[in-house]
PDB file of C-alpha atoms and ligand atoms in Angstrom:
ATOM      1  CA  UNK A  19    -180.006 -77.553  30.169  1.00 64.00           C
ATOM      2  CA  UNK A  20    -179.268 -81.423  29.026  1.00 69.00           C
ATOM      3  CA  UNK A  21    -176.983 -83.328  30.486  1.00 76.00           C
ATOM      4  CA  UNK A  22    -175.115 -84.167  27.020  1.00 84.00           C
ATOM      5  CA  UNK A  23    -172.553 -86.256  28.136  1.00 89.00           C
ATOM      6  CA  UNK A  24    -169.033 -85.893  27.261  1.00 92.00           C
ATOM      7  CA  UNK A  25    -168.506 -89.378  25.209  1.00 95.00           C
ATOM      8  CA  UNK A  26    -170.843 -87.996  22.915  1.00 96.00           C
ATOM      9  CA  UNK A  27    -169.363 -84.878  22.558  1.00 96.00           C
ATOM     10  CA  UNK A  28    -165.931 -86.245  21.849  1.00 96.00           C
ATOM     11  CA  UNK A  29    -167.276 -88.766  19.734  1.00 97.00           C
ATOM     12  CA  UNK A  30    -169.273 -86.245  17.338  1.00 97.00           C
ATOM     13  CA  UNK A  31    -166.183 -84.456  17.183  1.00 96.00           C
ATOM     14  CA  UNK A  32    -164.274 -86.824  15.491  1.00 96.00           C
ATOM     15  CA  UNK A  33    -167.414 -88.675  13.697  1.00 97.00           C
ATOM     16  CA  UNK A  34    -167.131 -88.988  10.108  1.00 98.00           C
ATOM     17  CA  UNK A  35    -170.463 -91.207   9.788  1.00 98.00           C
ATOM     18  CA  UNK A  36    -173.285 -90.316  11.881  1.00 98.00           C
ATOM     19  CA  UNK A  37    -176.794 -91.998  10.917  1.00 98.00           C
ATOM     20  CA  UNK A  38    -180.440 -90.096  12.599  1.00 98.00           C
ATOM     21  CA  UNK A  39    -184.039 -91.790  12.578  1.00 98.00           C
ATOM     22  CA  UNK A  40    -186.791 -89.538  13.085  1.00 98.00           C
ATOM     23  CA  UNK A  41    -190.413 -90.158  14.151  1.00 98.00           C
ATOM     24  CA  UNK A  42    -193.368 -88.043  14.484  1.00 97.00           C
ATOM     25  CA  UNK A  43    -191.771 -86.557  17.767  1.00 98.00           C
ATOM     26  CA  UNK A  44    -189.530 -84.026  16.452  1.00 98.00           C
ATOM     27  CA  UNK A  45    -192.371 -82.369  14.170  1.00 98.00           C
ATOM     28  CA  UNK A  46    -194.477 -82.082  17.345  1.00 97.00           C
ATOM     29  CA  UNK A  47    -193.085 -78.506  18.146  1.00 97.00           C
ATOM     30  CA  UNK A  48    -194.295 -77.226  14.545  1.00 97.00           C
ATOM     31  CA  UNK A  49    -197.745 -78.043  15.745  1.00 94.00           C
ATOM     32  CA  UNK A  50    -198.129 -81.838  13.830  1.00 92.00           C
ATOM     33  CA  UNK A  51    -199.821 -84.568  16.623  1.00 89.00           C
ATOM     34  CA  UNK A  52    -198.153 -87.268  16.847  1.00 91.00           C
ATOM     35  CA  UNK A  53    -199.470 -90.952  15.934  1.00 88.00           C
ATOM     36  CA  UNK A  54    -199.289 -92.579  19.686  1.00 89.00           C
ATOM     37  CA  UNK A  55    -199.235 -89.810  22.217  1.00 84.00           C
ATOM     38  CA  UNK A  56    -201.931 -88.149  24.639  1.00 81.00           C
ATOM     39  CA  UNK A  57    -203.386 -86.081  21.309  1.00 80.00           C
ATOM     40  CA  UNK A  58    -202.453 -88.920  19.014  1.00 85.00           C
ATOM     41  CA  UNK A  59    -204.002 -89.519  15.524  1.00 81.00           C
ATOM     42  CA  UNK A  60    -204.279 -93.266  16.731  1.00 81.00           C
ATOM     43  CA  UNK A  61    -206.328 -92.378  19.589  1.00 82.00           C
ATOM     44  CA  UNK A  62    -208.939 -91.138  17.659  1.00 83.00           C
ATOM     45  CA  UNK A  63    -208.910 -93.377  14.625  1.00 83.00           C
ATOM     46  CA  UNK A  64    -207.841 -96.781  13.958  1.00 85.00           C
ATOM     47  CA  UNK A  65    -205.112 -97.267  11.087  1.00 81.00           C
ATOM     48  CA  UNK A  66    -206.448 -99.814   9.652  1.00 79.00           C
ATOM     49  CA  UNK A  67    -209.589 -97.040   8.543  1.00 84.00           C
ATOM     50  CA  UNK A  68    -207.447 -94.385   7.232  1.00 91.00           C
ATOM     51  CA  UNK A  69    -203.937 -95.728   6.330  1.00 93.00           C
ATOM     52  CA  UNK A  70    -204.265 -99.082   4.502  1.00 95.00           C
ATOM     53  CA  UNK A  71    -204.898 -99.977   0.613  1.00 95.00           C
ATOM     54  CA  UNK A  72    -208.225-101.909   2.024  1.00 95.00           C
ATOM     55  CA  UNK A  73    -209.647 -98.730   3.871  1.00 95.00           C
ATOM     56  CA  UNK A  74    -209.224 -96.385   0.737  1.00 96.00           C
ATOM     57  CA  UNK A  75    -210.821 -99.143  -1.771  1.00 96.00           C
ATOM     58  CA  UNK A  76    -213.904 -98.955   1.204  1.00 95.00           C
ATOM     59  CA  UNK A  77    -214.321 -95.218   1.619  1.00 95.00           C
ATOM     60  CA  UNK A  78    -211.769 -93.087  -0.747  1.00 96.00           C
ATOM     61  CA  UNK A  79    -213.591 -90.229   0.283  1.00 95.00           C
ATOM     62  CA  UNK A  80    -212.855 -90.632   4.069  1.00 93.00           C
ATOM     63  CA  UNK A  81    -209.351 -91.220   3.616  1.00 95.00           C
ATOM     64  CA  UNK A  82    -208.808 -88.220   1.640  1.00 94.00           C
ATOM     65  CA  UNK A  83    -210.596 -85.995   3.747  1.00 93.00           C
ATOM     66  CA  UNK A  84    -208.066 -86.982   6.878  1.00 93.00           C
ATOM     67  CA  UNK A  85    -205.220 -86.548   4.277  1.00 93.00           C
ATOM     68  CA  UNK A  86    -206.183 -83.441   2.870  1.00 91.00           C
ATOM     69  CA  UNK A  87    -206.560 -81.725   6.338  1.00 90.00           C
ATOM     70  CA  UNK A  88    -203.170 -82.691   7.027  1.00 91.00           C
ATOM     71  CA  UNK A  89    -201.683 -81.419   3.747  1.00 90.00           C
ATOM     72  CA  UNK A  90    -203.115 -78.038   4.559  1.00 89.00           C
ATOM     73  CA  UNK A  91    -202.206 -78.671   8.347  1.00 90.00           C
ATOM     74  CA  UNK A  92    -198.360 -79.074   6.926  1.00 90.00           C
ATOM     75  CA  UNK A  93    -198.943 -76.574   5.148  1.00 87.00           C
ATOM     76  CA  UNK A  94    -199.972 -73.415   7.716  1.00 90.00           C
ATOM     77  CA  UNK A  95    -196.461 -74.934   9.962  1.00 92.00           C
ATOM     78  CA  UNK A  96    -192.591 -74.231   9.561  1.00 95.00           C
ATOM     79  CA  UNK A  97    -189.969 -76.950  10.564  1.00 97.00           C
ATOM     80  CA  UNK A  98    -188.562 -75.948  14.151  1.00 98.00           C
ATOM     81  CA  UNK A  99    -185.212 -75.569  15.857  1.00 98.00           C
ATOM     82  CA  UNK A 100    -184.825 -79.631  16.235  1.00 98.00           C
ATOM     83  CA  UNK A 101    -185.008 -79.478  12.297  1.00 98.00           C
ATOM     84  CA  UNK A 102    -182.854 -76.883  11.816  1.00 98.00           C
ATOM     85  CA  UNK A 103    -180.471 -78.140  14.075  1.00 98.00           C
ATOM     86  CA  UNK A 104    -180.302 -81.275  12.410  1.00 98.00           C
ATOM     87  CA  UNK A 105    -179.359 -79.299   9.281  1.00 98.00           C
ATOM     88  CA  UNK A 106    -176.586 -77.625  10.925  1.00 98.00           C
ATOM     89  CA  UNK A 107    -175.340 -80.908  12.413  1.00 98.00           C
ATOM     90  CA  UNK A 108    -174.600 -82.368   8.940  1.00 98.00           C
ATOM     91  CA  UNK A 109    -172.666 -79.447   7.932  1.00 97.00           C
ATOM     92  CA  UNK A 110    -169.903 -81.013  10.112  1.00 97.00           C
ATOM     93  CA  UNK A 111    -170.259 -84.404   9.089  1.00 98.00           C
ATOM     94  CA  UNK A 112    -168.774 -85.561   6.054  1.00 97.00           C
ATOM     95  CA  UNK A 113    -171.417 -88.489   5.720  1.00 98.00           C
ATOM     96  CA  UNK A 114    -174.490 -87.997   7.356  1.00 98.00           C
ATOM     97  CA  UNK A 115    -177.424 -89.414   6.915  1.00 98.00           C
ATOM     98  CA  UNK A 116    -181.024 -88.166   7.519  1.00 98.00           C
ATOM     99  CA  UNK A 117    -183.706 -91.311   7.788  1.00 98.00           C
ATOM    100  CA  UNK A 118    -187.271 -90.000   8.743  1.00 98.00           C
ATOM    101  CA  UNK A 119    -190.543 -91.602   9.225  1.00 97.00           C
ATOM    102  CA  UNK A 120    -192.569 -88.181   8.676  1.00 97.00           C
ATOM    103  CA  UNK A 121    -194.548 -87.666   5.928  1.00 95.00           C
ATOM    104  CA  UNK A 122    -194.727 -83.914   6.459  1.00 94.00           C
ATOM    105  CA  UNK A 123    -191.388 -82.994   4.411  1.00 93.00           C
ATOM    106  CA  UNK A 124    -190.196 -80.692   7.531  1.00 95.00           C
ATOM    107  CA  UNK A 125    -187.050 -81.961   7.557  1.00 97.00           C
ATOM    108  CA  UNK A 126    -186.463 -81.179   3.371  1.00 93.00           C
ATOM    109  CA  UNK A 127    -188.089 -77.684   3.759  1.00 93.00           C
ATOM    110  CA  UNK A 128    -185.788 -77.124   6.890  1.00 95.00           C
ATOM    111  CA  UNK A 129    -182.698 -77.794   4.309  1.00 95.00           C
ATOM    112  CA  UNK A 130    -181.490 -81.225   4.572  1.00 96.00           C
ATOM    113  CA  UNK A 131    -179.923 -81.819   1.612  1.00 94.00           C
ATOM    114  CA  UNK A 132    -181.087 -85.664   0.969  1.00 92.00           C
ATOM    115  CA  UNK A 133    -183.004 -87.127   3.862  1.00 96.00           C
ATOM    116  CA  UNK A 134    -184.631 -90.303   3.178  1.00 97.00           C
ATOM    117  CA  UNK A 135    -188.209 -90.414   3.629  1.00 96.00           C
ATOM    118  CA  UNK A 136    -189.029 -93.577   4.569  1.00 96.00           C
ATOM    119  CA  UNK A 137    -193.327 -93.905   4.464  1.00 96.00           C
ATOM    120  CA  UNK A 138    -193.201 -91.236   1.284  1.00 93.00           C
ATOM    121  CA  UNK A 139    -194.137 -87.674   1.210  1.00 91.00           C
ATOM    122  CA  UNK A 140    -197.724 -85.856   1.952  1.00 92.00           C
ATOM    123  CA  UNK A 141    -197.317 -83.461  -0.699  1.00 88.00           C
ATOM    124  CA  UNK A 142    -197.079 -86.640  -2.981  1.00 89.00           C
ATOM    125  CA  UNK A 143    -199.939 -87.833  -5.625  1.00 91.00           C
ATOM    126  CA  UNK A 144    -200.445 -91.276  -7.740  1.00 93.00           C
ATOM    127  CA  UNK A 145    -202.439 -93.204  -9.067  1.00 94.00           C
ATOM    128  CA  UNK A 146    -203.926 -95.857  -7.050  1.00 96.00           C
ATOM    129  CA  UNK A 147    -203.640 -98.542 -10.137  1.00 95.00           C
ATOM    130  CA  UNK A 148    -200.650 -98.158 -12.234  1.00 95.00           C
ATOM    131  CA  UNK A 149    -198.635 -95.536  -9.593  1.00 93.00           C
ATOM    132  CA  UNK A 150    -198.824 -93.044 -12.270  1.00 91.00           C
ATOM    133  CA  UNK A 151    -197.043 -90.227 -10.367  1.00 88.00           C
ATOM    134  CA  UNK A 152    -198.999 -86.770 -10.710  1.00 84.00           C
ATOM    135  CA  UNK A 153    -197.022 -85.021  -7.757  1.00 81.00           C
ATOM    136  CA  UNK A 154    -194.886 -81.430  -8.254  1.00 69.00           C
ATOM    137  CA  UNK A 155    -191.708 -82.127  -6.788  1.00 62.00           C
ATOM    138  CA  UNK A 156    -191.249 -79.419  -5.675  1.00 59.00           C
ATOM    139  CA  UNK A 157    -192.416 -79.877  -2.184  1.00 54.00           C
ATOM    140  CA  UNK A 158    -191.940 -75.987  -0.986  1.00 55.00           C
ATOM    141  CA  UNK A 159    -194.603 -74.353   0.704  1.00 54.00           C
ATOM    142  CA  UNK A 160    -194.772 -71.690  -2.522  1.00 54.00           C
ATOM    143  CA  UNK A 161    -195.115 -74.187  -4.828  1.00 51.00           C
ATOM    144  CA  UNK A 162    -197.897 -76.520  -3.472  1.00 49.00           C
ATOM    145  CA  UNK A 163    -199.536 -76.733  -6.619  1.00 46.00           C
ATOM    146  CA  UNK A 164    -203.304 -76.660  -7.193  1.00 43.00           C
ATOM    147  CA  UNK A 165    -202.633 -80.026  -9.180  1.00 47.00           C
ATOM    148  CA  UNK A 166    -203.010 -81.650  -6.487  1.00 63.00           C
ATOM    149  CA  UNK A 167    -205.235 -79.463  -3.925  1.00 75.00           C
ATOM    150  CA  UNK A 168    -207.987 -82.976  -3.480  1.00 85.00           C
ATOM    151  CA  UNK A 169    -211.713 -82.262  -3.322  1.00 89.00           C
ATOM    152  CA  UNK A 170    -212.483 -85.578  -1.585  1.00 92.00           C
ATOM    153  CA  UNK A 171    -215.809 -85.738  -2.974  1.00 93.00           C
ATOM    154  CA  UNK A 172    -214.534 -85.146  -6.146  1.00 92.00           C
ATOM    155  CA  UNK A 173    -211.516 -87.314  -6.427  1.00 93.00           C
ATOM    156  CA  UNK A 174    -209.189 -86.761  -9.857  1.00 91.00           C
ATOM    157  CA  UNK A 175    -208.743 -90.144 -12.030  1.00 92.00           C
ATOM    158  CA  UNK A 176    -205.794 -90.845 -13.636  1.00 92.00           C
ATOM    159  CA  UNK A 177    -205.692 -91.701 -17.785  1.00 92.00           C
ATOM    160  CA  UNK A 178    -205.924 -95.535 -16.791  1.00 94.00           C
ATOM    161  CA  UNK A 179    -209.035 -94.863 -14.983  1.00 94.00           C
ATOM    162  CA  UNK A 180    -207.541 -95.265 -11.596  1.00 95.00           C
ATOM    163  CA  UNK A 181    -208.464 -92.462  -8.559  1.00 96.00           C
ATOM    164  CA  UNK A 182    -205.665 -90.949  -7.332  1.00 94.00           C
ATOM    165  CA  UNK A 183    -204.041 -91.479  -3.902  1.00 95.00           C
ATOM    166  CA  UNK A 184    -201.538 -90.127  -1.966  1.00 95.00           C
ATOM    167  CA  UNK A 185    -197.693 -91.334  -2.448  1.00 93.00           C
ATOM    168  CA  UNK A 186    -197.269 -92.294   0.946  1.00 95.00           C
ATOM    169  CA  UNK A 187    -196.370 -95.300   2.453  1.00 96.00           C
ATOM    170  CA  UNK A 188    -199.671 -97.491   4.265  1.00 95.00           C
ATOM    171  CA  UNK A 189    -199.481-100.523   6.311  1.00 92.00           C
ATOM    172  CA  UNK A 190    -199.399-103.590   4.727  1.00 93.00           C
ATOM    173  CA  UNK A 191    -197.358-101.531   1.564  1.00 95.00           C
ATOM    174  CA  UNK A 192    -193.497-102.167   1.052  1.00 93.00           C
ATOM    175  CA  UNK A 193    -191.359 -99.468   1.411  1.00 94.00           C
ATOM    176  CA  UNK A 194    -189.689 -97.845  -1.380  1.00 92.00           C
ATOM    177  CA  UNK A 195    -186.609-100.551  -1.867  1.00 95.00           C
ATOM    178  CA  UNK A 196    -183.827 -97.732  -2.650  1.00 96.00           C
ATOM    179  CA  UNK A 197    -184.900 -95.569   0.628  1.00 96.00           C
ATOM    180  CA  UNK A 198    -184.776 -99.037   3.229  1.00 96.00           C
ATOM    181  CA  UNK A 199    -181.179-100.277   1.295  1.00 97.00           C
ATOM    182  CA  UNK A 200    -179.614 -96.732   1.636  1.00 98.00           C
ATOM    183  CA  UNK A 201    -181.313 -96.526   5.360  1.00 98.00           C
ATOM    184  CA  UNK A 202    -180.102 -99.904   6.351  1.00 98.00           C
ATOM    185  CA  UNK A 203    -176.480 -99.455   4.642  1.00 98.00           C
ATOM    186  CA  UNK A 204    -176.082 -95.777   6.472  1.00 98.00           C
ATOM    187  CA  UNK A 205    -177.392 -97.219   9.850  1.00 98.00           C
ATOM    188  CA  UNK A 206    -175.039 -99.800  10.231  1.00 98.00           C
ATOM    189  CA  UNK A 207    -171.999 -98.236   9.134  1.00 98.00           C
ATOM    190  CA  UNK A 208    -172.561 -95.210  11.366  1.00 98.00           C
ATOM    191  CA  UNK A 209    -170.204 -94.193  14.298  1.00 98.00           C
ATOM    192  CA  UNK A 210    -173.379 -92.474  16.463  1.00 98.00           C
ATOM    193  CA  UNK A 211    -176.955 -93.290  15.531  1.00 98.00           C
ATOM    194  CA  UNK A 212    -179.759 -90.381  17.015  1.00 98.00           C
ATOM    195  CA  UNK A 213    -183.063 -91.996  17.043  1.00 98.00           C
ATOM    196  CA  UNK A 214    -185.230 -88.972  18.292  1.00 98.00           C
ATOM    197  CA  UNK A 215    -188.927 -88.242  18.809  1.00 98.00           C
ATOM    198  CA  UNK A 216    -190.205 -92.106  17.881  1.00 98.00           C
ATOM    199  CA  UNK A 217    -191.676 -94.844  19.675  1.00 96.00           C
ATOM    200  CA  UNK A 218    -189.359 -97.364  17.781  1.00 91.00           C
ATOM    201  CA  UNK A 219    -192.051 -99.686  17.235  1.00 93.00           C
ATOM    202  CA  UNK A 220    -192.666-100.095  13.422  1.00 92.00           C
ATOM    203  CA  UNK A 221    -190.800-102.235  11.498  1.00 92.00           C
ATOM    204  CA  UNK A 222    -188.464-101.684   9.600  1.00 93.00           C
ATOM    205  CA  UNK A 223    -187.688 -98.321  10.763  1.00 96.00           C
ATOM    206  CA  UNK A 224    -187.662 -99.546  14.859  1.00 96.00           C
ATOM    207  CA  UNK A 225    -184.500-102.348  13.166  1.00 97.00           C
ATOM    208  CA  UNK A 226    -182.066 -99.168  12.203  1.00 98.00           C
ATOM    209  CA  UNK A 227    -181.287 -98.331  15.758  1.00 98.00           C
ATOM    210  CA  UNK A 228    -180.524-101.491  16.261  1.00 98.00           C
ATOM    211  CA  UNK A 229    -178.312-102.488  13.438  1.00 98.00           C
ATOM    212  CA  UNK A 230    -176.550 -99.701  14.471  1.00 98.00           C
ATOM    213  CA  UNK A 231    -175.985-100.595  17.831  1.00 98.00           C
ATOM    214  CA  UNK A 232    -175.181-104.131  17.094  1.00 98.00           C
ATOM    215  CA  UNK A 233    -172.429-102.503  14.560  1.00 98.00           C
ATOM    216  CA  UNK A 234    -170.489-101.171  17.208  1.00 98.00           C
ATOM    217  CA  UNK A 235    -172.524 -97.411  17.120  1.00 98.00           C
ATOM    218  CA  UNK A 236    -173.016 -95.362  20.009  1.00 98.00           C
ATOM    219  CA  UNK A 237    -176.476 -95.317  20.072  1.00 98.00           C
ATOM    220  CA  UNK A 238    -178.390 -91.940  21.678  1.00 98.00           C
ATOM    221  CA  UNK A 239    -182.412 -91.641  21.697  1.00 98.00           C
ATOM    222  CA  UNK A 240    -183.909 -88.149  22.520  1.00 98.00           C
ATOM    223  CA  UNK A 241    -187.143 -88.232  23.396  1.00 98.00           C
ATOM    224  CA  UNK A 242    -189.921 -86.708  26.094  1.00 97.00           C
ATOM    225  CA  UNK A 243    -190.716 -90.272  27.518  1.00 97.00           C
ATOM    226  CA  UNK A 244    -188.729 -93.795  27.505  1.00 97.00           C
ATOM    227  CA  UNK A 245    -189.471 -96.124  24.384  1.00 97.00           C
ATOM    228  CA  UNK A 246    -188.987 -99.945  24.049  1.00 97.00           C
ATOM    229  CA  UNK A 247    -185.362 -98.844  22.568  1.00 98.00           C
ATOM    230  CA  UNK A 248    -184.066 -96.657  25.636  1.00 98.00           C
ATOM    231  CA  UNK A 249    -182.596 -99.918  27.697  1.00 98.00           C
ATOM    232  CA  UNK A 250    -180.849-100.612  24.539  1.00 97.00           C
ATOM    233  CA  UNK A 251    -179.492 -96.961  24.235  1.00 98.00           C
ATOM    234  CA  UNK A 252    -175.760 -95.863  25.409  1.00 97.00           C
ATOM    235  CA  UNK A 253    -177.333 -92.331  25.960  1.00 97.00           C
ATOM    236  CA  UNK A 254    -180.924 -91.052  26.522  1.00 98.00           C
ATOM    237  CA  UNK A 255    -181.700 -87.382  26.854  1.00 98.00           C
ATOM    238  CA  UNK A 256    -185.164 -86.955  28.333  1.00 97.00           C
ATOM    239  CA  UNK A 257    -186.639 -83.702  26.637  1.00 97.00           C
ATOM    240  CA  UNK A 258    -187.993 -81.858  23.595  1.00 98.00           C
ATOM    241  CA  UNK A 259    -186.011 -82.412  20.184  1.00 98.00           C
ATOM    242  CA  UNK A 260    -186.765 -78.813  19.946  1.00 98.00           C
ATOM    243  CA  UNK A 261    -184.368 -78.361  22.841  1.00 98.00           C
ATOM    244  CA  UNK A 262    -181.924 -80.961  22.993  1.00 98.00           C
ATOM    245  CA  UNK A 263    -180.690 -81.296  19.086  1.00 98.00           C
ATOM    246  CA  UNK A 264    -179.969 -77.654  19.316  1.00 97.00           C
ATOM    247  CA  UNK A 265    -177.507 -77.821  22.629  1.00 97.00           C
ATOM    248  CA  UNK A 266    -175.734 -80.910  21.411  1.00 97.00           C
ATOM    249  CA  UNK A 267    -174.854 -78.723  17.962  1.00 97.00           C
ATOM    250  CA  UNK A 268    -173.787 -75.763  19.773  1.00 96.00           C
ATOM    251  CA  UNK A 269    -171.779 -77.791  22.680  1.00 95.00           C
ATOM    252  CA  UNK A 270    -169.820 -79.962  19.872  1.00 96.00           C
ATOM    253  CA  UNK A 271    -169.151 -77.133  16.918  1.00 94.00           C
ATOM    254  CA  UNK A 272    -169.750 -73.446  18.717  1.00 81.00           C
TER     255      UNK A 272
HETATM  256  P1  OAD B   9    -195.369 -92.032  17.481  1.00 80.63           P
HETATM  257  O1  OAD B   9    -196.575 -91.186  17.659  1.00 80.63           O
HETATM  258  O2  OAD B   9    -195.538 -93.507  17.614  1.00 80.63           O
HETATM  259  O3  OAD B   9    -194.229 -91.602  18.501  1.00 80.63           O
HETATM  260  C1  OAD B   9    -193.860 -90.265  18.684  1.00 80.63           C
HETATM  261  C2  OAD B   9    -192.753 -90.223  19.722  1.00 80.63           C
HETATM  262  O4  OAD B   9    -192.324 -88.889  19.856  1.00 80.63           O
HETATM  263  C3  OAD B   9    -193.179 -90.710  21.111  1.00 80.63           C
HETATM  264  O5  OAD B   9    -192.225 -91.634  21.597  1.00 80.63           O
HETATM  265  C4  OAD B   9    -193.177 -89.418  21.943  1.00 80.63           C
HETATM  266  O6  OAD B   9    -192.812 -89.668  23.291  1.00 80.63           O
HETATM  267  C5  OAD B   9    -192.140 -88.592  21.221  1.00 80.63           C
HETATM  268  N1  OAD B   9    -192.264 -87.122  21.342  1.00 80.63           N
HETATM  269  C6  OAD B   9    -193.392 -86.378  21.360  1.00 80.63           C
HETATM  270  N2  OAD B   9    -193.099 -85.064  21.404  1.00 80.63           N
HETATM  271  C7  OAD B   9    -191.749 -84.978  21.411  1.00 80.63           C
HETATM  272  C8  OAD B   9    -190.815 -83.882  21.431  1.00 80.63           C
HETATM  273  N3  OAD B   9    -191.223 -82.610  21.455  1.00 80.63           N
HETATM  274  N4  OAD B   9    -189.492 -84.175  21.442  1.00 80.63           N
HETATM  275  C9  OAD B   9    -189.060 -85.468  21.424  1.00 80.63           C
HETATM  276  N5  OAD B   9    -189.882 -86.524  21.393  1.00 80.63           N
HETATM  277  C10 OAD B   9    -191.204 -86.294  21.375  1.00 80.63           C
HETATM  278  O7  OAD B   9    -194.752 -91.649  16.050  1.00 80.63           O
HETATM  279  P2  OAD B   9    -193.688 -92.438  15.174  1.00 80.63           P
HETATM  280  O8  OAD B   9    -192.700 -93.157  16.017  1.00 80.63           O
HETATM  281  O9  OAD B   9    -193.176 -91.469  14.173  1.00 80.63           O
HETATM  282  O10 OAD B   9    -196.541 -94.782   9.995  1.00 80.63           O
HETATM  283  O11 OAD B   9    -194.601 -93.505  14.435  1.00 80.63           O
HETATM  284  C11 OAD B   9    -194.030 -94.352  13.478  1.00 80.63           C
HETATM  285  C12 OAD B   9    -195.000 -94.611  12.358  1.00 80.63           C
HETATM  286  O12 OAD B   9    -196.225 -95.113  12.915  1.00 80.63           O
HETATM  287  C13 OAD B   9    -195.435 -93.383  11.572  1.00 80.63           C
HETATM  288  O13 OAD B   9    -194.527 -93.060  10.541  1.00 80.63           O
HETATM  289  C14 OAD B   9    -196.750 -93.792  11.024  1.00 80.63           C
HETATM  290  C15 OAD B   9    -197.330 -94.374  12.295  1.00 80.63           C
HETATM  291  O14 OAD B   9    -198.396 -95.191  12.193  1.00 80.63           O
HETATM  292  C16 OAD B   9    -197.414 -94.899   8.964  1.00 80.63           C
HETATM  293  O15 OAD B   9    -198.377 -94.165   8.824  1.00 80.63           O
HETATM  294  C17 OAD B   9    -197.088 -95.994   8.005  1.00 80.63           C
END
């Protein structure tokens, strides 16, 4: 059992604005690795060979190969009780907002209603040269469509001749401009800010905490181990998502 302390307790009860940032961390029950830890994507490849405009103009092939396994990885999972209880958290809240850093569209097939997906969506498909978009939208696990199943060695083309790609966000890229203004605007106007299972270390996601903070937010990070944000953190709860999201909901509304 957490130690949830009682400020944030009393302060989620009366809340009207609460803000959460989400990192690879909280998908890490449902069986996703996470970028920087022990298991780590980044510990067995380098970013700038899978995730960056230059490495897919190299070696399209490779790039879709790594994405296509984790499409069908995302695809054999379900979103876990740090999802849900996320979900069940803004039922109470009259503005909440979900900001996430996961491409794997857990936290929309949990049932948040609008949760703003900062680096894009997995399930997502567009042209590499005009950003033709070719995706369903409907991201549900029933309706993955064959559209856009990828045979890496056989990569579709779009009518302008460009290969396609998938619509998420690399390094070097902008984020989409609507997602970071609504992110930003929710962050700072937010009474308690939740950054959970993220290292806080990539811009501009790692600023949201931050802005919060510095907005007069009480600022909580969940997480297994300390990040560079927890000395800058009113509360840290040391534990799974999977765990600790779930206790606060049922402490505050049961
Ligand atoms: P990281 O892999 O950097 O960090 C994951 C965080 O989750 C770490 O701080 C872990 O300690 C924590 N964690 C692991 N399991 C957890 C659990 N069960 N409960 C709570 N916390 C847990 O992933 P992100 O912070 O999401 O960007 O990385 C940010 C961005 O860097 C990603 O969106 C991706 C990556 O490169 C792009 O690809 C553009």
């Amino acid at each position: 059992m957490t130690n949830i302390s009682n400020i944030l307790i009393e302060k989620l009860r009366d809340a009207t604005k609460v803000a959460v940032l989400t990192g690879a961390g909280i998908s890490a029950e449902s069986g996703v690795p996470t970028f920087r830890g022990k298991d780590g994507w980044w510990k067995k490849h380098r970013p700038e060979e899978l995730a960056t405009h230059e490495a897919f103009s190299r070696d399209p092939e490779l790039v879709w190969e790594w994405y296509q396994y984790r499409r069908d990885l995302v695809l054999k999972i379900e979103p876990n009780p740090g999802h849900y209880a996320l979900v069940e958290m803004e039922k109470h809240i009259s503005e909440f907002t979900m900001i996430t850093q996961n491409v794997d569209g857990l936290h929309r097939r949990a049932g948040s209603s609008a949760p703003i997906e900062l680096h894009g969506n997995i399930m997502l498909t567009k042209c590499v040269s005009c950003s033709k978009d070719y995706s369903n939208k409907n991201h549900s696990k029933e309706n993955y469509p064959d559209l856009i199943k990828i045979d890496p060695s056989n990569i579709p083309k779009c009518t302008c001749g460009g290969l396609l790609r998938p619509g998420v966000v690399w390094f070097g890229e902008m984020l989409p401009e609507k997602a970071m203004e609504d992110a930003q605007r929710a962050s700072a106007q937010s009474e308690v800010f939740f950054s959970i299972g993220t290292s806080a270390i990539v811009y501009p996601a790692a600023y949201y905490p931050l802005s919060a903070k510095n907005n007069g937010a009480y600022l909580v990070e969940i997480n297994i181990d300390s990040t560079p944000l927890t000395p800058d953190c009113d509360l840290f709860l040391q534990g799974k998502s999977g765990d600790i999201i779930p206790e606060i909901v049922n402490e505050v509304w049961d």
